[in-house]
PDB file of C-alpha atoms and ligand atoms in Angstrom:
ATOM      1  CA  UNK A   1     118.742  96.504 109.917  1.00 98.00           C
ATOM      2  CA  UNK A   2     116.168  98.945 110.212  1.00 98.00           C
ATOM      3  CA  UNK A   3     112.632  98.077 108.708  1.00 98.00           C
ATOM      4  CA  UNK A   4     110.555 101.924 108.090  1.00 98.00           C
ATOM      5  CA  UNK A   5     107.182 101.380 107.095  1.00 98.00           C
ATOM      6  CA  UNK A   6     105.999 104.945 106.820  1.00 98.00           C
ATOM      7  CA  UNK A   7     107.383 108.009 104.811  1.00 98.00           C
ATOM      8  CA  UNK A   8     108.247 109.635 107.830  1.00 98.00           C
ATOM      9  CA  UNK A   9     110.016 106.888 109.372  1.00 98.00           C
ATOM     10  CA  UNK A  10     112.526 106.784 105.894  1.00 98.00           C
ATOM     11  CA  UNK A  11     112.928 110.393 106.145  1.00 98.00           C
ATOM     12  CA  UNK A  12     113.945 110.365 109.932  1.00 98.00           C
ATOM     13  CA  UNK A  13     116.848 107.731 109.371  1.00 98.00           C
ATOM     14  CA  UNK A  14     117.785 109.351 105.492  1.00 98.00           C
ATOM     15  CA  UNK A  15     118.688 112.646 107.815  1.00 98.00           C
ATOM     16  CA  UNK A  16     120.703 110.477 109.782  1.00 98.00           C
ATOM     17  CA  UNK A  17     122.707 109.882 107.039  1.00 97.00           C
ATOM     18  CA  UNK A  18     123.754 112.791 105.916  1.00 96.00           C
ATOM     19  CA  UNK A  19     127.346 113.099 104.191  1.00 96.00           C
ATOM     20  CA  UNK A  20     127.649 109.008 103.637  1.00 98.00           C
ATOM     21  CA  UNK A  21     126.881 107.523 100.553  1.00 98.00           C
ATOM     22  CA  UNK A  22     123.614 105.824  99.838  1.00 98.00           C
ATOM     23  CA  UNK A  23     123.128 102.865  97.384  1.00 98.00           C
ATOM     24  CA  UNK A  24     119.126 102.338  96.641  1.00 99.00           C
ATOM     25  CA  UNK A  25     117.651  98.883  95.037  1.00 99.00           C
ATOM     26  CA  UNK A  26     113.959  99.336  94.236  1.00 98.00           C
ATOM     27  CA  UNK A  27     111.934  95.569  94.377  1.00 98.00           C
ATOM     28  CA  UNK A  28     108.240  93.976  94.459  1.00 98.00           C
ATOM     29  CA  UNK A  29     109.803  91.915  97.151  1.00 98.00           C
ATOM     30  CA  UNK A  30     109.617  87.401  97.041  1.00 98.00           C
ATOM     31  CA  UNK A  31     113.072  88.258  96.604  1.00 98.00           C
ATOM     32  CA  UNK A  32     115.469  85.862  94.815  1.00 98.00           C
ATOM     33  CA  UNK A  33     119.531  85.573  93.680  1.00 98.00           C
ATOM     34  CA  UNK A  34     118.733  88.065  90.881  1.00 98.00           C
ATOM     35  CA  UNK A  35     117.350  90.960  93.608  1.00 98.00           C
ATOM     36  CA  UNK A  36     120.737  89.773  95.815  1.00 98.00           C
ATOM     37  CA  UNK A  37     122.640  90.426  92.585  1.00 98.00           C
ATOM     38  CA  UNK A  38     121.967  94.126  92.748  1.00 98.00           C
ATOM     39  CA  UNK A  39     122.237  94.686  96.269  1.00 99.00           C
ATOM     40  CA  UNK A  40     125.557  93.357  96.601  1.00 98.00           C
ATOM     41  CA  UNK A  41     126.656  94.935  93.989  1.00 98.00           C
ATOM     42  CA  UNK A  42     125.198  98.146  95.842  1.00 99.00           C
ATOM     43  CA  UNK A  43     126.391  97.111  99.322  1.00 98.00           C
ATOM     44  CA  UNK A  44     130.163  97.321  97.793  1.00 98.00           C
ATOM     45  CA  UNK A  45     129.617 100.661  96.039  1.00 98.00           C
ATOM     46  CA  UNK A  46     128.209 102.864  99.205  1.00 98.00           C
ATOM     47  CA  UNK A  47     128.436 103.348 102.979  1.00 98.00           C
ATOM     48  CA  UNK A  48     124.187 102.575 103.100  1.00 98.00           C
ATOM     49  CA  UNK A  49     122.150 100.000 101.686  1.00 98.00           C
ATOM     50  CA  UNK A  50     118.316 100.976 101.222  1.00 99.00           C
ATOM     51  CA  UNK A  51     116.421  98.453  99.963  1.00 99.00           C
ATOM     52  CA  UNK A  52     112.311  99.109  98.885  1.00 99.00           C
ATOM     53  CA  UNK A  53     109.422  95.965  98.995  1.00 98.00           C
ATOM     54  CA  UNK A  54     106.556  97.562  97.419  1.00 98.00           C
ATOM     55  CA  UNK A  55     104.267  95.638  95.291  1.00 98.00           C
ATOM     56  CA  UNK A  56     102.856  99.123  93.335  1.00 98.00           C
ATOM     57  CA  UNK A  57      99.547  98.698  91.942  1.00 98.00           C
ATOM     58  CA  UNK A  58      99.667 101.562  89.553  1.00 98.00           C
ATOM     59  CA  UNK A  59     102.161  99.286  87.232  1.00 97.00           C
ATOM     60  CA  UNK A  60      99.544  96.335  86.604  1.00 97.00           C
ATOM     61  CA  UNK A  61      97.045  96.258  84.700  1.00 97.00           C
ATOM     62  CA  UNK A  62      93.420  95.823  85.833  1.00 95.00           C
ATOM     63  CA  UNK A  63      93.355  92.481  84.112  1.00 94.00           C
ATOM     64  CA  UNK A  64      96.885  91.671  85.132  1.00 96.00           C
ATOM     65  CA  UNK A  65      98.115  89.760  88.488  1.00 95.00           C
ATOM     66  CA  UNK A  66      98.669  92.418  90.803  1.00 97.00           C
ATOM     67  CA  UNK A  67      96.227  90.739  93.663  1.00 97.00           C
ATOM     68  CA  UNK A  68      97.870  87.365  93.482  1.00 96.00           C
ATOM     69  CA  UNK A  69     101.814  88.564  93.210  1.00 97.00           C
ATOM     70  CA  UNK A  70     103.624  86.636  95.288  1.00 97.00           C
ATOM     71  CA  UNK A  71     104.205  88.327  98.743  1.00 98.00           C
ATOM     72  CA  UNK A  72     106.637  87.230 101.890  1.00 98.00           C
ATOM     73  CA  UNK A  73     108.335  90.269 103.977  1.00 98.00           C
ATOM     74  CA  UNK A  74     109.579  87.995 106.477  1.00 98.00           C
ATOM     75  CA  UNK A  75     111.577  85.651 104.350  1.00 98.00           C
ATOM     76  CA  UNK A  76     112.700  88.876 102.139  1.00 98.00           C
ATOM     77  CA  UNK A  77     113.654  90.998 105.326  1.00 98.00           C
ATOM     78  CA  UNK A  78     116.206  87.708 106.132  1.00 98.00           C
ATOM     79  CA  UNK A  79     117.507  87.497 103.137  1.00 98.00           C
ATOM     80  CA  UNK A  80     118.321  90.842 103.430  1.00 98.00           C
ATOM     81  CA  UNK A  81     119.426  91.021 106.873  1.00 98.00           C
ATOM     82  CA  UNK A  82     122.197  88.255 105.998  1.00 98.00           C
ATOM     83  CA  UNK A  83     123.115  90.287 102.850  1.00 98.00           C
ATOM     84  CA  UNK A  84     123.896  93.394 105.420  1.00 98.00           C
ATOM     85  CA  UNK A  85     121.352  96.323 104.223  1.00 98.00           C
ATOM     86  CA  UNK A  86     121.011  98.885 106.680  1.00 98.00           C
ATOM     87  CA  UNK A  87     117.414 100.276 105.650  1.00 98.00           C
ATOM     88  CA  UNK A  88     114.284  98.479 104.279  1.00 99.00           C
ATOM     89  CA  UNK A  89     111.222 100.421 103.211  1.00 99.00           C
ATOM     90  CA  UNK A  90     108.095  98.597 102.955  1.00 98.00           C
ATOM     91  CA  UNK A  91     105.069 100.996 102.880  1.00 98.00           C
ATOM     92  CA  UNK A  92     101.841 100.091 102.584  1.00 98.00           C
ATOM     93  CA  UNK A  93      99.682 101.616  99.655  1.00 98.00           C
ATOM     94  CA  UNK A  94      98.501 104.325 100.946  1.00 97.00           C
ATOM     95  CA  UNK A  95     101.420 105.139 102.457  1.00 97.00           C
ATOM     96  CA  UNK A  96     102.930 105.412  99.532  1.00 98.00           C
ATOM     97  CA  UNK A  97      99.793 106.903  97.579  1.00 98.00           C
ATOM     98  CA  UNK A  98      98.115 108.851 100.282  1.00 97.00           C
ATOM     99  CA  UNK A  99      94.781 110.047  99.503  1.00 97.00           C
ATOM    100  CA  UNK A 100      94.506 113.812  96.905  1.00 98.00           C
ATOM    101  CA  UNK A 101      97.694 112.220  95.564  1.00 98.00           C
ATOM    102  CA  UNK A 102      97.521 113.207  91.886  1.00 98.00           C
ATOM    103  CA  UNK A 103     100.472 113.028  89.879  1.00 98.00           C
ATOM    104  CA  UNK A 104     101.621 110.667  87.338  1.00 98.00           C
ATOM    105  CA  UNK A 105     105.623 110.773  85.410  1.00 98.00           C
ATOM    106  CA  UNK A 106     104.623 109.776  82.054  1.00 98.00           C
ATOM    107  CA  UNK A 107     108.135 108.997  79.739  1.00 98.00           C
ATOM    108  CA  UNK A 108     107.281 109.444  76.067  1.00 98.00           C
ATOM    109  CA  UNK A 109     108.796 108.095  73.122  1.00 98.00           C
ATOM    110  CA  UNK A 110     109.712 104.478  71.820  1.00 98.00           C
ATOM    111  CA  UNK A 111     111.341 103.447  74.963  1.00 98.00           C
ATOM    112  CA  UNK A 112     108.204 103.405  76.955  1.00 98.00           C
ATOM    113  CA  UNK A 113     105.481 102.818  73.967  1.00 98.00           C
ATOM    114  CA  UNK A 114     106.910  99.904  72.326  1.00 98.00           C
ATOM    115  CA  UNK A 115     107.183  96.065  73.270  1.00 98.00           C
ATOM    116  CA  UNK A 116     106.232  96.226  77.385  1.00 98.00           C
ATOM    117  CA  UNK A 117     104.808  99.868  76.771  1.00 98.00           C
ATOM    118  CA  UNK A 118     102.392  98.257  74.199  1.00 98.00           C
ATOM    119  CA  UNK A 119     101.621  95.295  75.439  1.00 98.00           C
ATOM    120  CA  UNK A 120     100.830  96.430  78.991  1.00 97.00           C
ATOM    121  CA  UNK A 121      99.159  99.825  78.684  1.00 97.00           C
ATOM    122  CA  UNK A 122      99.763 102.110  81.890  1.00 97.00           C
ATOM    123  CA  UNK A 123     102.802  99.862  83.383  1.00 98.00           C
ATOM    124  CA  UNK A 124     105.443 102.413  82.824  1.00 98.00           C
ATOM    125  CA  UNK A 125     103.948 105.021  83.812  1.00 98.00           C
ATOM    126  CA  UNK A 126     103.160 103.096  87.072  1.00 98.00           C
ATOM    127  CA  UNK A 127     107.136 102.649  87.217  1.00 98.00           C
ATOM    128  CA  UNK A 128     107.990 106.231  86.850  1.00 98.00           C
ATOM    129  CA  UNK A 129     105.850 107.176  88.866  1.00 98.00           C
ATOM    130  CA  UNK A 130     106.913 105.334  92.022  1.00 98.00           C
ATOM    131  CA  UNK A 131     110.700 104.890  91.004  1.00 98.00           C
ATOM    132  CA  UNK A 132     110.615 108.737  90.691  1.00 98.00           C
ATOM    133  CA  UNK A 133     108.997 109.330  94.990  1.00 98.00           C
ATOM    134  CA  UNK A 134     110.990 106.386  95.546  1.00 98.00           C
ATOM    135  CA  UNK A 135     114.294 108.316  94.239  1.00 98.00           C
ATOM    136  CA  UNK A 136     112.850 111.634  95.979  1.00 98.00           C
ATOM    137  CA  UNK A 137     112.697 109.774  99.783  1.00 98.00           C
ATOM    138  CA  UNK A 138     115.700 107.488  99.320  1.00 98.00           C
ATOM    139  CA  UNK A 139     117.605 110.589  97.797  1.00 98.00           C
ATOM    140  CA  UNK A 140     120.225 107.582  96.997  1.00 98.00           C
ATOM    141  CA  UNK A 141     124.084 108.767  95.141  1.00 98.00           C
ATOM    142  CA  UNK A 142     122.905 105.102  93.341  1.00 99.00           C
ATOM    143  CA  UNK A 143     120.031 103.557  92.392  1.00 99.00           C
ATOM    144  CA  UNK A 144     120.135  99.631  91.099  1.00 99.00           C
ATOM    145  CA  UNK A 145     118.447  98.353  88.233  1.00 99.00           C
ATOM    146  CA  UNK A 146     118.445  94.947  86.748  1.00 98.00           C
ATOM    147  CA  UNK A 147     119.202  94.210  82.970  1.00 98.00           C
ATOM    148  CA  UNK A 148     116.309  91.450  83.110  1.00 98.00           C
ATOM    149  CA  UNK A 149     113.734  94.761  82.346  1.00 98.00           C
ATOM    150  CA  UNK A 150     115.799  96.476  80.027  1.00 98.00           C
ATOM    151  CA  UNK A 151     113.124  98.605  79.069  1.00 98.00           C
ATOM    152  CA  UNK A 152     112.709  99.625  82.384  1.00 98.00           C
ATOM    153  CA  UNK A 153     116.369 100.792  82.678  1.00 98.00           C
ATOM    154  CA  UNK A 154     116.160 102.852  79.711  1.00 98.00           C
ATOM    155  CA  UNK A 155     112.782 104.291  80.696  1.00 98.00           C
ATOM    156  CA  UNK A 156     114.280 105.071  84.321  1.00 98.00           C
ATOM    157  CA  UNK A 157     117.487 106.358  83.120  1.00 98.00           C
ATOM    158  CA  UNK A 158     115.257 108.722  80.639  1.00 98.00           C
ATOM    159  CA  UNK A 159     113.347 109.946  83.509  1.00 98.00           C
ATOM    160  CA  UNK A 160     116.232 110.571  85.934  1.00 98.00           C
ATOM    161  CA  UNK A 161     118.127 112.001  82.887  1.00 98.00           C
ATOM    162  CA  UNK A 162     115.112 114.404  82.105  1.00 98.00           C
ATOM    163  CA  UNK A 163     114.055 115.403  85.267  1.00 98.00           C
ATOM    164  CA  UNK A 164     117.644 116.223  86.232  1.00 98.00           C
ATOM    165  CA  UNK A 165     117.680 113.488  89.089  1.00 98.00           C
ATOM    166  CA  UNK A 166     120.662 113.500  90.943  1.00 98.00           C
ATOM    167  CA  UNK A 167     121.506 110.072  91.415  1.00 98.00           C
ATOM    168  CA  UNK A 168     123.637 107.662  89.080  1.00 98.00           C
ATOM    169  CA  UNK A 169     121.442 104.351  87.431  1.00 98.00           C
ATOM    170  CA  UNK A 170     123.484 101.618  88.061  1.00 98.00           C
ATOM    171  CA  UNK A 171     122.222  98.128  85.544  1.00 98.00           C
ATOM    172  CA  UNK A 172     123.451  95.246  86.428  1.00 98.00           C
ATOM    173  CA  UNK A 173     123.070  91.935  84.086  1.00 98.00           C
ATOM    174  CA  UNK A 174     120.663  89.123  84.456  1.00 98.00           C
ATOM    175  CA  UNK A 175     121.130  86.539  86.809  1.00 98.00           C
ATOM    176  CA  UNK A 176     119.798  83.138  85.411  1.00 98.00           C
ATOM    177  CA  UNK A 177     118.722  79.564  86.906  1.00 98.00           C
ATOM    178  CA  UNK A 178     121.208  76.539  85.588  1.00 98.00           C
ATOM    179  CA  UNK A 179     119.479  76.123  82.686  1.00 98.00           C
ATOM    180  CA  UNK A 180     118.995  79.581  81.521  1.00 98.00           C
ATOM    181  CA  UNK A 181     115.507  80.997  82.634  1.00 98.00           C
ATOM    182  CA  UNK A 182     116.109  84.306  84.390  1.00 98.00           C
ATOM    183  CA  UNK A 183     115.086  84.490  87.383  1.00 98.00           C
ATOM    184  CA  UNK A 184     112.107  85.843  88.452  1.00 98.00           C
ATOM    185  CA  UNK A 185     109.834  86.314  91.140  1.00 96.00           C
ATOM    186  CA  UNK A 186     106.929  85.194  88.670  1.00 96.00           C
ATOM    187  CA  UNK A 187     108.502  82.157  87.756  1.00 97.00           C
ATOM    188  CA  UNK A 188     106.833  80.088  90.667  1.00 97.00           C
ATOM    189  CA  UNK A 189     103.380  80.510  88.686  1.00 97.00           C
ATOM    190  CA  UNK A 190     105.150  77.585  86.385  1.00 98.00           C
ATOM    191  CA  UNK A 191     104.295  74.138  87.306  1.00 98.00           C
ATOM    192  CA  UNK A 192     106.928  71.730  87.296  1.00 98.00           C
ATOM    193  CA  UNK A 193     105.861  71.019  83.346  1.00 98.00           C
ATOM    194  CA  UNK A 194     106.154  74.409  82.647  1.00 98.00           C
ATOM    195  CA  UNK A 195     109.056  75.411  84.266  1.00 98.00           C
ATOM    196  CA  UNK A 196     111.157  72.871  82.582  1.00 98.00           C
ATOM    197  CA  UNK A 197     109.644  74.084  79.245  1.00 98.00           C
ATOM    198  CA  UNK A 198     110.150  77.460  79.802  1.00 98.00           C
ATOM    199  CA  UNK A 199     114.181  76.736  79.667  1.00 98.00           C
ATOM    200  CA  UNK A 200     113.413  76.532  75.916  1.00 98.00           C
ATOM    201  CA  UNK A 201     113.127  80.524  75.985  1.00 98.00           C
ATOM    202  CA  UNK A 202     116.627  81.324  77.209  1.00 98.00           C
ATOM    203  CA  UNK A 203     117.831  78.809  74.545  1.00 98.00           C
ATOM    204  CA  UNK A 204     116.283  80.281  71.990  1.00 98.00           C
ATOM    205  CA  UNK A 205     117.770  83.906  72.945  1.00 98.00           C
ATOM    206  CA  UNK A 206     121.267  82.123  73.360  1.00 98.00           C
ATOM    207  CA  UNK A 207     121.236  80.528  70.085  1.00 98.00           C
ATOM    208  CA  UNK A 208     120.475  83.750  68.289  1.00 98.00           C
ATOM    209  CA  UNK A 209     123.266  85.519  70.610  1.00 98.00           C
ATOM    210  CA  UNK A 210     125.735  82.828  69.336  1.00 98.00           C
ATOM    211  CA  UNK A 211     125.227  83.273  65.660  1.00 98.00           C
ATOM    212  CA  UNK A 212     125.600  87.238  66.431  1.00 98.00           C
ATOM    213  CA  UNK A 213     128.864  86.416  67.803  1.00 98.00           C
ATOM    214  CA  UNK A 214     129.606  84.278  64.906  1.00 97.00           C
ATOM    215  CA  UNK A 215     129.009  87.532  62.679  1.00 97.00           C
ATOM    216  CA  UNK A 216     125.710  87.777  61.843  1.00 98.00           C
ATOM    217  CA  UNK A 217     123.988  91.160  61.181  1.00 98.00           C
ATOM    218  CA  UNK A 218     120.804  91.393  59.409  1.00 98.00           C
ATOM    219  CA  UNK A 219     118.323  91.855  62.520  1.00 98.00           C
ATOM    220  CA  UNK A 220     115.816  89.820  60.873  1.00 98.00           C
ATOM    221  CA  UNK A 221     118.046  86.485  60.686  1.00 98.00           C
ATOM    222  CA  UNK A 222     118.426  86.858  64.441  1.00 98.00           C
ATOM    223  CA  UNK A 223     114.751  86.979  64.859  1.00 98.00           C
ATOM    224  CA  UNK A 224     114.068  84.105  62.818  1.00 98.00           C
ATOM    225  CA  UNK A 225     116.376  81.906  64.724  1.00 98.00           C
ATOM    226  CA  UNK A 226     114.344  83.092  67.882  1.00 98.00           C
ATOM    227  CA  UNK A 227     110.951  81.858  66.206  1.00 98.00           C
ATOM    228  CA  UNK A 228     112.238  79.076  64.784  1.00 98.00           C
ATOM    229  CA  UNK A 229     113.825  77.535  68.046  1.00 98.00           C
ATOM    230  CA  UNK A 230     110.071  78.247  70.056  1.00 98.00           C
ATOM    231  CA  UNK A 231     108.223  76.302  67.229  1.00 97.00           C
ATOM    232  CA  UNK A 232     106.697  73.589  68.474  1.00 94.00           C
ATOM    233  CA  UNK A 233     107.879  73.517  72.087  1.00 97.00           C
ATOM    234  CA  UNK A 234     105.209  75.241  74.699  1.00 97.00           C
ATOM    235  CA  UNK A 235     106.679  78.659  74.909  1.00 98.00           C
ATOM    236  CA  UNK A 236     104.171  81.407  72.745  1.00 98.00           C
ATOM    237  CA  UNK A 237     106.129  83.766  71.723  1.00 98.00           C
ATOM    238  CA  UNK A 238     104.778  87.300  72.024  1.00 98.00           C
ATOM    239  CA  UNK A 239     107.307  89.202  70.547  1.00 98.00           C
ATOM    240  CA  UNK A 240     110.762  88.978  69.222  1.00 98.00           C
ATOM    241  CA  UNK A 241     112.543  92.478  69.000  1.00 98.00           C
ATOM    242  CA  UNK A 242     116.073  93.814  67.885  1.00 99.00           C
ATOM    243  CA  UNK A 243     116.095  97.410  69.525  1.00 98.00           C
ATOM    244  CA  UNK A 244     118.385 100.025  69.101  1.00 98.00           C
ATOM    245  CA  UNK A 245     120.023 100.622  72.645  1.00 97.00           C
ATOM    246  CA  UNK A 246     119.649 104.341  72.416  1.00 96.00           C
ATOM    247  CA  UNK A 247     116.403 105.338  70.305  1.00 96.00           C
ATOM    248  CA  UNK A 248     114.367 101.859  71.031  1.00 98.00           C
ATOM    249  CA  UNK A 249     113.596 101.532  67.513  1.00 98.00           C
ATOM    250  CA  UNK A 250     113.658  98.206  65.647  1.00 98.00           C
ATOM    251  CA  UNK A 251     116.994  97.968  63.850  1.00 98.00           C
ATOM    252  CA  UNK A 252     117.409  96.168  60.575  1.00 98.00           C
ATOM    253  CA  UNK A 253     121.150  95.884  60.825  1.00 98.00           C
ATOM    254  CA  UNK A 254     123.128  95.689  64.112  1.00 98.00           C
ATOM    255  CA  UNK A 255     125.810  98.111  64.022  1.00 98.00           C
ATOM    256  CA  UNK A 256     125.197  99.816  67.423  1.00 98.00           C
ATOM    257  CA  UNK A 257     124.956  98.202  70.182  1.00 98.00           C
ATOM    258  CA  UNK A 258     121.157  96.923  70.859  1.00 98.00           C
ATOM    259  CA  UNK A 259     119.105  94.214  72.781  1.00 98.00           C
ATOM    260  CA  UNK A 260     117.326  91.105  71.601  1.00 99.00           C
ATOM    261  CA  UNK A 261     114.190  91.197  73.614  1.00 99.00           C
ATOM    262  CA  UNK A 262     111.050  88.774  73.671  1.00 98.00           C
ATOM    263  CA  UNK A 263     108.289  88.059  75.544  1.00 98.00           C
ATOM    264  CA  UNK A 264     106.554  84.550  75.377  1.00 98.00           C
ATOM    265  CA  UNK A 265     103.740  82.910  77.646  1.00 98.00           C
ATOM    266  CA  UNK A 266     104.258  79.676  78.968  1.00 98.00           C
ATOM    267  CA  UNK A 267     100.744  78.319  80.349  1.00 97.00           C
ATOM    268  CA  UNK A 268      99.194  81.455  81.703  1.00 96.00           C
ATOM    269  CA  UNK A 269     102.401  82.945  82.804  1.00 97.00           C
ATOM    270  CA  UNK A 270     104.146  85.583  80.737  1.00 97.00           C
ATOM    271  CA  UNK A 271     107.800  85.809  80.916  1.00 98.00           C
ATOM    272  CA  UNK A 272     110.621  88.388  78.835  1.00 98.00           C
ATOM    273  CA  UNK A 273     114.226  88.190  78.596  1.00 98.00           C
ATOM    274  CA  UNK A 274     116.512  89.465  76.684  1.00 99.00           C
ATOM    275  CA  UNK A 275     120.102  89.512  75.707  1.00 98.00           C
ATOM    276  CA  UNK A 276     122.897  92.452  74.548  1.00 98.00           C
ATOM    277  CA  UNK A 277     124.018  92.293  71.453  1.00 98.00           C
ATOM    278  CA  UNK A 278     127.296  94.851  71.001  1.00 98.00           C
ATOM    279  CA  UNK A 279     128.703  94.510  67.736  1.00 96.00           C
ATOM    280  CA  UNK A 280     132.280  96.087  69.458  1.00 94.00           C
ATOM    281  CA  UNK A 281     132.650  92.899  71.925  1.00 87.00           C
ATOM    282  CA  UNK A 282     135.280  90.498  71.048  1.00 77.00           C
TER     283      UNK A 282
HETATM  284  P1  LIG B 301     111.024  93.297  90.739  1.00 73.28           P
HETATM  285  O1  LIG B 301     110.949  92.898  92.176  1.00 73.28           O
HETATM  286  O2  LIG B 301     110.636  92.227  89.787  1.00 73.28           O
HETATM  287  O3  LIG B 301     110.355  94.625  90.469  1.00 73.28           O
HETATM  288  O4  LIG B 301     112.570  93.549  90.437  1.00 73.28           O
HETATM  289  C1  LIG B 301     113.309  94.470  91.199  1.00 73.28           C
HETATM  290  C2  LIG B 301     114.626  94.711  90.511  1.00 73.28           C
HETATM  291  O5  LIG B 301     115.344  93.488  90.408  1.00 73.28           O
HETATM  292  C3  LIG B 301     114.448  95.247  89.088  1.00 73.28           C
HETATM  293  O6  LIG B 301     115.449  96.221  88.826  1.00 73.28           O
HETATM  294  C4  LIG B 301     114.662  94.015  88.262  1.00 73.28           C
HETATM  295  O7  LIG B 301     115.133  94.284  86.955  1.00 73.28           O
HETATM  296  C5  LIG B 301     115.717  93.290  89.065  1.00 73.28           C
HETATM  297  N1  LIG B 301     115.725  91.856  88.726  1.00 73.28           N
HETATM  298  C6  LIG B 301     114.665  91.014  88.723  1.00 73.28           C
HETATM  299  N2  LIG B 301     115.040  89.789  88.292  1.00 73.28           N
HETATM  300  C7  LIG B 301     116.364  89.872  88.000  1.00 73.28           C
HETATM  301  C8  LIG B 301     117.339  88.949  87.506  1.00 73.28           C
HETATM  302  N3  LIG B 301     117.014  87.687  87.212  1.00 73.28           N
HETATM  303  N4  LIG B 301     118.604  89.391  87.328  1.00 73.28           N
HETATM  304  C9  LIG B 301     118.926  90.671  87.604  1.00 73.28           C
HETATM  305  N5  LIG B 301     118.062  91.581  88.084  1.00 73.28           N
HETATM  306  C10 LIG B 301     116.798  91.200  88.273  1.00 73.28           C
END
């Protein structure tokens, strides 16, 4: 497994690899079975694996935990090694951002100005902005996204789609702990209290899944069950949204396929999930 941690280093080995396909999973690294999820699914869909630890500072916010993210390239670059990726790129900051650099992907619209967009100001741009020089180096046939930031798939497949990116997004569902919490690398902010309370969150989501599948339409019910099952226990909810797959608006009724979406703090943590909800499934 090579480890390039300079531009120049990725380009070198990318020309290497000319004619053979090239799967690409972008991360923040502390990686977990959720990040493993979507490069195995990438190491059986292409001849190359690249694989990206970069903890980018333009998607926090000043007030947000960018400075105490959790951080361990030697435990990730195992993981990975076992899992058989060929490349990992882990630049340093101004590696990445070199000084005069100057340009910022801004994605417009619902998709990146509601729920996440709103609630953490700048944070999307800070994704399209690295996922789109990420996509430029890598120049990946695939690039693998994980369901657990849905937004985020729908604002990178916007961007790729818009800027004529040739390279297929590739989102692959949430991978969850036993009892439900997805995984994440922010989860081990919870203490032991608050992880087991956080469970309630999932729960919540999977109750108001259930009575979709049982029929239920009207947007608003499905919210209320979410609100209803976080009273009283320690999660804060947020937000609960139904959004339209497609626009991002808040639907009223589901008849197209959509996503239930919250976010919710637990202590000082702040966690989102989200499940499909596709009126055509059985
Ligand atoms: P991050 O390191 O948090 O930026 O995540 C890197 C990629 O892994 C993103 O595409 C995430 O959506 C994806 N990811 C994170 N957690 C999960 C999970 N529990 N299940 C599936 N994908 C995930």
């Amino acid at each position: 497994m090579h480890v390039a941690r300079t531009v120049a280093e990725l380009r070198r080995w990318r020309a290497e690899q000319a004619g053979r396909s090239v799967g690409f999973v972008p991360t923040m690294g502390y990686l977990h079975d959720g990040h493993l999820a979507l490069v195995r699914r990438a190491r059986v869909e292409n001849e190359r694996v690249v694989v990206s630890i970069f903890v980018n500072p333009l998607q926090f916010g000043p007030e947000e935990d960018y400075e105490r993210y959790p951080r361990d390239l030697e435990r990730d670059l195992a993981l990975l090694r076992a899992e058989g990726v060929d490349l990992v790129f882990a630049p340093a900051v101004a590696e990445m951002y070199p000084p005069g650099f100057a340009t910022t992907v801004v994605v417009r619209g619902p998709v990146a100005e509601r729920l996440e967009g709103a609630a953490r100001p700048g944070h999307f741009r800070g994704v399209a902005t690295v996922v789109a020089r990420l996509l430029n180096l890598v120049q990946p046939q695939r690039a693998y996204f994980g369901w657990k930031d849905a937004q985020q798939v729908l604002v990178v497949q916007r961007l790729v789609s818009d800027l004529a990116l040739p390279v297929a997004i590739v989102p692959v569902p949430t991978v969850r702990e036993p009892d439900g919490l997805a995984m994440s690398s922010r989860n081990v902010y919870l203490d032991p209290e608050e992880r087991q309370a956080a469970a309630a969150l999932p729960r919540a989501l999977f109750a108001a899944l259930e009575q979709f599948q049982a029929g239920e339409r009207a947007a608003e019910a499905l919210r209320r069950t979410v609100r209803e099952r976080l009273a009283g226990t320690p999660v804060r909810l947020e937000y609960v949204s139904v959004s339209d797959r497609e626009s991002f608006e808040e639907v009223e009724r589901v008849e197209r396929p959509a996503l239930l979406l919250v976010a919710a703090w637990v202590g000082t943590t702040r966690l989102i999930d989200n499940v499909p909800l596709d009126p055509a499934a059985p």
